[in-house]
């Protein structure tokens, strides 16, 4: 069970949009509509931003959206704000026969 | 509301066994489909799953660490305990516990506790 692949870093200017990819396999990302995204600021616990590919928990701005295609899931942040600068991790369900979840490698988002 | 808090030693010596306790409120581990997981994060590195335990005592372990991990629950105390044997400096990390529902990634996390492995 290997970690999902994310770009090491992405960047964008305030107001712009950025997309972070999360690539897995047919045994995880491609096999289930069960990908979550977390935002983590330095020294803080991860915060759930997206679950079940595109759903937002209460309180998460609609600037955050998720999608998937085949074995790749994506998180798009539109209207970038300074406070969006953080690390982002995807997490996919991987089935009930082994360990059920796998994280991505993480992406550092820099707001220029 | 749901809250979780990790507790345990901040410093352990190599080869020792680490015991961490997750104390939670706002939910019960006797409720169907509820679980608690442990995740760690070495300084500057990515999140890594360690273990999960569900309401029905179903236990899951990271394949790469399975031989070193034991997870247990005490429903009456609202606690989940993680034991990790044969600690090594590479196990230095912040250890988080989190609430989850079966089949869903965790939404509620503890604040994390930094464990340093050093002689």
Short mmCIF file of C-alpha atoms in Angstrom, two decimals:
data_model
loop_
_atom_site.label_atom_id
_atom_site.label_comp_id
_atom_site.label_asym_id
_atom_site.label_seq_id
_atom_site.Cartn_x
_atom_site.Cartn_y
_atom_site.Cartn_z
CA UNK A 1 0.00 0.00 0.00
CA UNK A 2 1.93 3.02 -1.30
CA UNK A 3 1.30 6.66 -0.52
CA UNK A 4 -0.75 8.58 -3.07
CA UNK A 5 1.31 10.93 -5.25
CA UNK A 6 0.90 14.67 -4.91
CA UNK A 7 3.03 17.50 -6.33
CA UNK A 8 5.55 18.68 -3.80
CA UNK A 9 4.48 22.31 -4.13
CA UNK A 10 2.09 24.63 -5.96
CA UNK A 11 1.73 28.38 -5.86
CA UNK A 12 -0.62 31.12 -6.94
CA UNK A 13 -1.35 34.78 -6.44
CA UNK A 14 -4.27 36.09 -4.40
CA UNK A 15 -7.50 35.78 -6.35
CA UNK A 16 -6.16 33.09 -8.67
CA UNK A 17 -7.11 29.41 -8.73
CA UNK A 18 -4.83 26.45 -8.09
CA UNK A 19 -5.38 22.74 -8.48
CA UNK A 20 -3.62 20.02 -6.51
CA UNK A 21 -3.61 16.50 -7.90
CA UNK A 22 -3.58 13.21 -6.03
CA UNK A 23 -2.72 10.11 -8.02
CA UNK A 24 -3.31 6.60 -6.82
CA UNK A 25 -4.40 3.31 -8.31
CA UNK A 26 -7.56 1.41 -9.11
CA UNK A 27 -7.27 -0.09 -5.61
CA UNK A 28 -7.77 3.26 -3.92
CA UNK A 29 -8.53 6.56 -5.68
CA UNK A 30 -9.86 4.90 -8.81
CA UNK A 31 -11.84 2.24 -7.01
CA UNK A 32 -13.95 4.29 -4.63
CA UNK A 33 -15.68 7.67 -4.54
CA UNK A 34 -14.06 8.20 -1.19
CA UNK A 35 -11.27 10.76 -1.35
CA UNK A 36 -10.80 13.39 1.31
CA UNK A 37 -8.62 16.48 1.46
CA UNK A 38 -7.01 18.02 4.51
CA UNK A 39 -5.51 21.45 5.09
CA UNK A 40 -2.73 21.70 7.67
CA UNK A 41 -1.18 24.88 8.95
CA UNK A 42 2.20 24.69 10.72
CA UNK A 43 1.96 23.19 14.19
CA UNK A 44 -1.73 22.43 13.80
CA UNK A 45 -3.81 19.31 13.32
CA UNK A 46 -5.14 18.60 9.83
CA UNK A 47 -8.55 20.07 9.01
CA UNK A 48 -10.99 18.22 6.77
CA UNK A 49 -11.83 20.36 3.73
CA UNK A 50 -13.39 17.86 1.31
CA UNK A 51 -14.78 14.34 1.74
CA UNK A 52 -16.36 11.79 -0.61
CA UNK A 53 -14.48 13.45 -3.51
CA UNK A 54 -16.46 16.72 -3.62
CA UNK A 55 -18.49 17.22 -0.43
CA UNK A 56 -17.64 20.07 1.94
CA UNK A 57 -18.06 19.88 5.73
CA UNK A 58 -20.05 22.66 7.30
CA UNK A 59 -18.03 25.86 7.50
CA UNK A 60 -15.64 25.14 4.63
CA UNK A 61 -15.82 27.90 2.00
CA UNK A 62 -17.16 26.95 -1.43
CA UNK A 63 -13.87 28.21 -2.86
CA UNK A 64 -12.67 24.67 -2.12
CA UNK A 65 -13.88 22.02 -4.53
CA UNK A 66 -12.95 18.44 -5.32
CA UNK A 67 -13.23 16.12 -8.27
CA UNK A 68 -11.77 12.90 -9.60
CA UNK A 69 -11.07 11.23 -12.89
CA UNK A 70 -9.81 7.69 -13.11
CA UNK A 71 -7.02 7.18 -10.61
CA UNK A 72 -6.47 10.90 -9.98
CA UNK A 73 -8.37 13.15 -7.60
CA UNK A 74 -8.04 16.92 -7.57
CA UNK A 75 -8.55 19.75 -5.13
CA UNK A 76 -9.19 23.17 -6.62
CA UNK A 77 -8.98 26.34 -4.59
CA UNK A 78 -10.41 29.38 -6.30
CA UNK A 79 -10.10 33.01 -5.23
CA UNK A 80 -6.87 32.27 -3.37
CA UNK A 81 -6.44 34.03 -0.06
CA UNK A 82 -3.36 34.44 2.09
CA UNK A 83 -4.79 32.13 4.75
CA UNK A 84 -5.00 29.30 2.23
CA UNK A 85 -1.21 28.96 2.42
CA UNK A 86 -0.74 25.59 4.07
CA UNK A 87 0.08 21.95 3.42
CA UNK A 88 -2.63 19.86 1.77
CA UNK A 89 -3.02 16.10 1.99
CA UNK A 90 -5.35 13.78 0.16
CA UNK A 91 -6.59 10.58 1.73
CA UNK A 92 -8.33 7.73 -0.07
CA UNK A 93 -10.31 4.75 1.06
CA UNK A 94 -8.50 1.60 -0.01
CA UNK A 95 -10.98 -1.16 0.74
CA UNK A 96 -11.90 -3.20 3.77
CA UNK A 97 -9.58 -6.17 3.28
CA UNK A 98 -6.41 -4.42 4.31
CA UNK A 99 -5.65 -1.11 5.95
CA UNK A 100 -8.62 0.96 4.78
CA UNK A 101 -6.99 4.36 4.16
CA UNK A 102 -3.91 5.83 2.56
CA UNK A 103 -2.60 9.40 2.64
CA UNK A 104 -0.98 11.38 -0.11
CA UNK A 105 2.58 12.68 -0.01
CA UNK A 106 1.43 16.22 0.72
CA UNK A 107 1.57 19.52 -1.20
CA UNK A 108 2.83 22.86 0.05
CA UNK A 109 0.63 25.69 -1.25
CA UNK A 110 2.32 29.07 -1.36
CA UNK A 111 0.24 32.21 -1.89
CA UNK A 112 2.55 34.65 -3.62
CA UNK B 1 -19.14 18.33 20.35
CA UNK B 2 -16.42 15.81 19.58
CA UNK B 3 -12.97 16.31 21.04
CA UNK B 4 -9.91 14.14 21.38
CA UNK B 5 -6.63 14.56 23.23
CA UNK B 6 -3.45 12.56 23.07
CA UNK B 7 -1.27 11.93 26.11
CA UNK B 8 1.94 10.08 26.81
CA UNK B 9 5.68 10.58 27.15
CA UNK B 10 7.40 13.30 25.19
CA UNK B 11 10.74 11.50 25.25
CA UNK B 12 11.50 7.81 24.92
CA UNK B 13 14.78 5.98 24.56
CA UNK B 14 15.63 3.74 21.61
CA UNK B 15 14.34 0.16 22.01
CA UNK B 16 11.74 1.25 24.57
CA UNK B 17 7.99 0.78 24.13
CA UNK B 18 5.83 3.86 23.56
CA UNK B 19 2.36 3.93 25.07
CA UNK B 20 0.00 6.69 23.98
CA UNK B 21 -3.52 7.31 25.21
CA UNK B 22 -6.29 9.05 23.29
CA UNK B 23 -9.01 10.37 25.59
CA UNK B 24 -12.14 11.53 23.84
CA UNK B 25 -15.57 13.00 24.46
CA UNK B 26 -18.67 13.71 22.42
CA UNK B 27 -19.04 10.16 21.07
CA UNK B 28 -18.97 6.56 22.21
CA UNK B 29 -16.83 3.76 20.84
CA UNK B 30 -19.73 1.42 21.46
CA UNK B 31 -21.78 3.17 18.76
CA UNK B 32 -22.08 1.25 15.51
CA UNK B 33 -19.62 2.32 12.78
CA UNK B 34 -17.56 4.58 15.03
CA UNK B 35 -13.79 4.25 15.11
CA UNK B 36 -10.62 5.89 16.40
CA UNK B 37 -7.39 6.00 14.47
CA UNK B 38 -3.78 6.92 15.13
CA UNK B 39 -1.75 8.90 12.61
CA UNK B 40 1.79 10.24 12.93
CA UNK B 41 3.81 12.94 11.23
CA UNK B 42 7.60 13.15 11.46
CA UNK B 43 8.91 16.73 11.53
CA UNK B 44 8.58 18.26 8.07
CA UNK B 45 7.17 15.07 6.60
CA UNK B 46 3.84 13.63 5.51
CA UNK B 47 1.01 12.10 7.50
CA UNK B 48 1.18 8.35 8.02
CA UNK B 49 -1.56 6.02 9.19
CA UNK B 50 -0.65 3.73 12.07
CA UNK B 51 -3.71 1.89 13.36
CA UNK B 52 -7.50 1.91 13.63
CA UNK B 53 -9.98 0.38 16.01
CA UNK B 54 -13.71 0.21 15.45
CA UNK B 55 -16.75 -0.09 17.69
CA UNK B 56 -16.85 -3.85 17.18
CA UNK B 57 -13.17 -4.25 18.18
CA UNK B 58 -12.09 -4.68 14.55
CA UNK B 59 -8.44 -3.62 14.54
CA UNK B 60 -6.39 -2.58 11.53
CA UNK B 61 -2.66 -1.92 11.40
CA UNK B 62 -0.35 -0.29 8.89
CA UNK B 63 1.24 -3.23 7.04
CA UNK B 64 4.72 -1.73 7.43
CA UNK B 65 4.42 -1.32 11.21
CA UNK B 66 2.04 -4.13 12.09
CA UNK B 67 4.57 -6.18 14.04
CA UNK B 68 5.27 -3.27 16.40
CA UNK B 69 1.77 -1.94 17.05
CA UNK B 70 -1.07 -2.81 19.39
CA UNK B 71 -4.27 -0.81 19.62
CA UNK B 72 -6.90 -1.31 22.33
CA UNK B 73 -10.00 0.47 23.54
CA UNK B 74 -11.61 1.04 26.92
CA UNK B 75 -15.17 2.03 26.13
CA UNK B 76 -16.03 2.78 29.74
CA UNK B 77 -13.17 5.28 30.02
CA UNK B 78 -13.59 6.72 26.50
CA UNK B 79 -9.98 5.91 25.75
CA UNK B 80 -7.95 4.25 23.02
CA UNK B 81 -4.39 3.15 23.70
CA UNK B 82 -1.64 2.64 21.14
CA UNK B 83 1.54 0.71 21.97
CA UNK B 84 4.55 0.80 19.70
CA UNK B 85 7.50 -1.41 20.54
CA UNK B 86 11.20 -1.09 19.78
CA UNK B 87 11.20 2.66 19.28
CA UNK B 88 13.88 4.18 17.05
CA UNK B 89 14.92 7.78 16.38
CA UNK B 90 13.10 7.59 13.01
CA UNK B 91 9.87 7.21 15.01
CA UNK B 92 10.24 10.79 16.27
CA UNK B 93 6.99 12.41 15.22
CA UNK B 94 3.81 14.15 16.25
CA UNK B 95 1.24 11.48 17.00
CA UNK B 96 -2.45 12.29 16.39
CA UNK B 97 -5.59 10.40 17.25
CA UNK B 98 -8.79 11.00 15.31
CA UNK B 99 -12.47 10.07 15.28
CA UNK B 100 -13.90 8.46 12.19
CA UNK B 101 -16.94 6.63 10.96
CA UNK B 102 -16.55 3.29 9.18
CA UNK B 103 -15.50 3.89 5.58
CA UNK B 104 -14.97 7.64 6.04
CA UNK B 105 -11.76 9.54 6.63
CA UNK B 106 -11.52 11.30 9.98
CA UNK B 107 -13.03 14.73 10.50
CA UNK B 108 -12.19 15.26 14.14
CA UNK B 109 -8.57 15.22 15.27
CA UNK B 110 -6.71 15.69 18.51
CA UNK B 111 -4.10 18.41 18.80
CA UNK B 112 -1.27 15.91 18.51
CA UNK B 113 1.62 15.09 20.83
CA UNK B 114 5.28 15.27 19.86
CA UNK B 115 7.28 12.19 20.79
CA UNK B 116 11.06 12.35 20.52
CA UNK B 117 13.13 9.18 20.46
CA UNK B 118 16.62 9.80 21.73
CA UNK B 119 19.10 8.33 24.16
#
